Amino acid sequence: MCLRPQITFVVDKSPTDKQVEEMHQAAHHSCFLASSAKTEIVVEAIAP
């Protein structure tokens, strides 16, 4: 299963690519679906 969350930031407060990747990893780590599903869950970032 692949999740592709879309997030919008205020232009002058946009995070770096590294920060976005860290946010995606943190979200995946604490995701109820990812921790309870018996299949692989992939969180794929979508560039704005």
Short mmCIF file of N, CA and C in Angstrom, two decimals:
data_model
loop_
_atom_site.label_atom_id
_atom_site.label_comp_id
_atom_site.label_asym_id
_atom_site.label_seq_id
_atom_site.Cartn_x
_atom_site.Cartn_y
_atom_site.Cartn_z
N MET A 1 0.86 -1.16 0.00
CA MET A 1 0.00 0.00 0.00
C MET A 1 0.91 1.23 0.00
N CYS A 2 0.59 2.18 -0.84
CA CYS A 2 1.39 3.40 -0.93
C CYS A 2 0.52 4.60 -0.56
N LEU A 3 0.96 5.35 0.44
CA LEU A 3 0.27 6.58 0.84
C LEU A 3 1.00 7.76 0.23
N ARG A 4 0.27 8.70 -0.32
CA ARG A 4 0.86 9.88 -0.94
C ARG A 4 0.24 11.15 -0.36
N PRO A 5 0.59 11.48 0.88
CA PRO A 5 0.01 12.68 1.49
C PRO A 5 0.48 13.95 0.78
N GLN A 6 -0.41 14.90 0.67
CA GLN A 6 -0.07 16.20 0.08
C GLN A 6 -0.17 17.25 1.17
N ILE A 7 0.89 18.04 1.30
CA ILE A 7 0.97 19.07 2.32
C ILE A 7 1.28 20.39 1.64
N THR A 8 0.64 21.45 2.10
CA THR A 8 0.90 22.79 1.57
C THR A 8 1.47 23.65 2.68
N PHE A 9 2.55 24.37 2.37
CA PHE A 9 3.19 25.26 3.33
C PHE A 9 3.08 26.69 2.85
N VAL A 10 3.16 27.63 3.80
CA VAL A 10 3.22 29.05 3.46
C VAL A 10 4.58 29.27 2.80
N VAL A 11 4.60 30.01 1.69
CA VAL A 11 5.81 30.16 0.89
C VAL A 11 7.02 30.61 1.72
N ASP A 12 6.88 31.62 2.54
CA ASP A 12 8.04 32.13 3.27
C ASP A 12 8.41 31.28 4.49
N LYS A 13 7.65 30.22 4.74
CA LYS A 13 7.94 29.33 5.88
C LYS A 13 8.08 27.88 5.43
N SER A 14 8.40 27.68 4.17
CA SER A 14 8.53 26.32 3.65
C SER A 14 9.75 25.63 4.24
N PRO A 15 9.61 24.35 4.62
CA PRO A 15 10.75 23.60 5.14
C PRO A 15 11.68 23.17 4.01
N THR A 16 12.87 22.77 4.38
CA THR A 16 13.82 22.25 3.40
C THR A 16 13.36 20.85 2.97
N ASP A 17 13.93 20.35 1.89
CA ASP A 17 13.60 18.99 1.44
C ASP A 17 13.93 17.97 2.54
N LYS A 18 15.04 18.19 3.24
CA LYS A 18 15.42 17.28 4.32
C LYS A 18 14.38 17.30 5.44
N GLN A 19 13.89 18.48 5.79
CA GLN A 19 12.88 18.58 6.84
C GLN A 19 11.58 17.88 6.42
N VAL A 20 11.20 18.03 5.16
CA VAL A 20 9.99 17.36 4.66
C VAL A 20 10.16 15.85 4.75
N GLU A 21 11.32 15.34 4.34
CA GLU A 21 11.59 13.91 4.43
C GLU A 21 11.51 13.43 5.88
N GLU A 22 12.07 14.22 6.80
CA GLU A 22 12.02 13.86 8.22
C GLU A 22 10.58 13.84 8.73
N MET A 23 9.75 14.78 8.27
CA MET A 23 8.34 14.81 8.67
C MET A 23 7.61 13.58 8.15
N HIS A 24 7.89 13.19 6.90
CA HIS A 24 7.25 12.01 6.32
C HIS A 24 7.65 10.76 7.10
N GLN A 25 8.93 10.65 7.45
CA GLN A 25 9.39 9.48 8.20
C GLN A 25 8.76 9.44 9.59
N ALA A 26 8.66 10.59 10.24
CA ALA A 26 8.04 10.65 11.57
C ALA A 26 6.56 10.26 11.49
N ALA A 27 5.88 10.75 10.45
CA ALA A 27 4.46 10.42 10.27
C ALA A 27 4.29 8.92 10.03
N HIS A 28 5.16 8.35 9.22
CA HIS A 28 5.09 6.92 8.92
C HIS A 28 5.34 6.11 10.19
N HIS A 29 6.30 6.54 10.98
CA HIS A 29 6.65 5.82 12.21
C HIS A 29 5.49 5.81 13.21
N SER A 30 4.73 6.89 13.26
CA SER A 30 3.62 6.96 14.23
C SER A 30 2.26 6.65 13.61
N CYS A 31 2.25 6.18 12.38
CA CYS A 31 1.00 5.91 11.65
C CYS A 31 0.31 4.64 12.18
N PHE A 32 -0.94 4.79 12.60
CA PHE A 32 -1.72 3.65 13.09
C PHE A 32 -1.85 2.59 12.00
N LEU A 33 -2.14 3.01 10.78
CA LEU A 33 -2.32 2.07 9.67
C LEU A 33 -1.04 1.28 9.42
N ALA A 34 0.08 1.98 9.37
CA ALA A 34 1.36 1.31 9.10
C ALA A 34 1.73 0.33 10.21
N SER A 35 1.38 0.65 11.44
CA SER A 35 1.76 -0.24 12.55
C SER A 35 0.79 -1.40 12.73
N SER A 36 -0.39 -1.34 12.13
CA SER A 36 -1.36 -2.41 12.34
C SER A 36 -1.63 -3.26 11.09
N ALA A 37 -1.24 -2.79 9.93
CA ALA A 37 -1.49 -3.55 8.70
C ALA A 37 -0.47 -4.67 8.55
N LYS A 38 -0.87 -5.74 7.89
CA LYS A 38 0.02 -6.87 7.67
C LYS A 38 0.70 -6.78 6.31
N THR A 39 0.60 -5.65 5.67
CA THR A 39 1.25 -5.43 4.38
C THR A 39 2.21 -4.26 4.52
N GLU A 40 3.13 -4.15 3.60
CA GLU A 40 4.08 -3.04 3.64
C GLU A 40 3.36 -1.73 3.31
N ILE A 41 3.62 -0.71 4.11
CA ILE A 41 3.07 0.62 3.88
C ILE A 41 4.23 1.53 3.48
N VAL A 42 4.11 2.17 2.35
CA VAL A 42 5.14 3.10 1.86
C VAL A 42 4.54 4.49 1.87
N VAL A 43 5.28 5.45 2.45
CA VAL A 43 4.85 6.85 2.43
C VAL A 43 5.70 7.53 1.38
N GLU A 44 5.06 8.00 0.33
CA GLU A 44 5.76 8.60 -0.81
C GLU A 44 5.44 10.08 -0.86
N ALA A 45 6.48 10.90 -0.79
CA ALA A 45 6.29 12.35 -0.84
C ALA A 45 5.91 12.78 -2.26
N ILE A 46 5.05 13.77 -2.34
CA ILE A 46 4.65 14.35 -3.63
C ILE A 46 5.14 15.78 -3.64
N ALA A 47 5.96 16.12 -4.62
CA ALA A 47 6.45 17.50 -4.72
C ALA A 47 5.30 18.42 -5.12
N PRO A 48 5.23 19.59 -4.47
CA PRO A 48 4.14 20.53 -4.79
C PRO A 48 4.27 21.10 -6.19
#
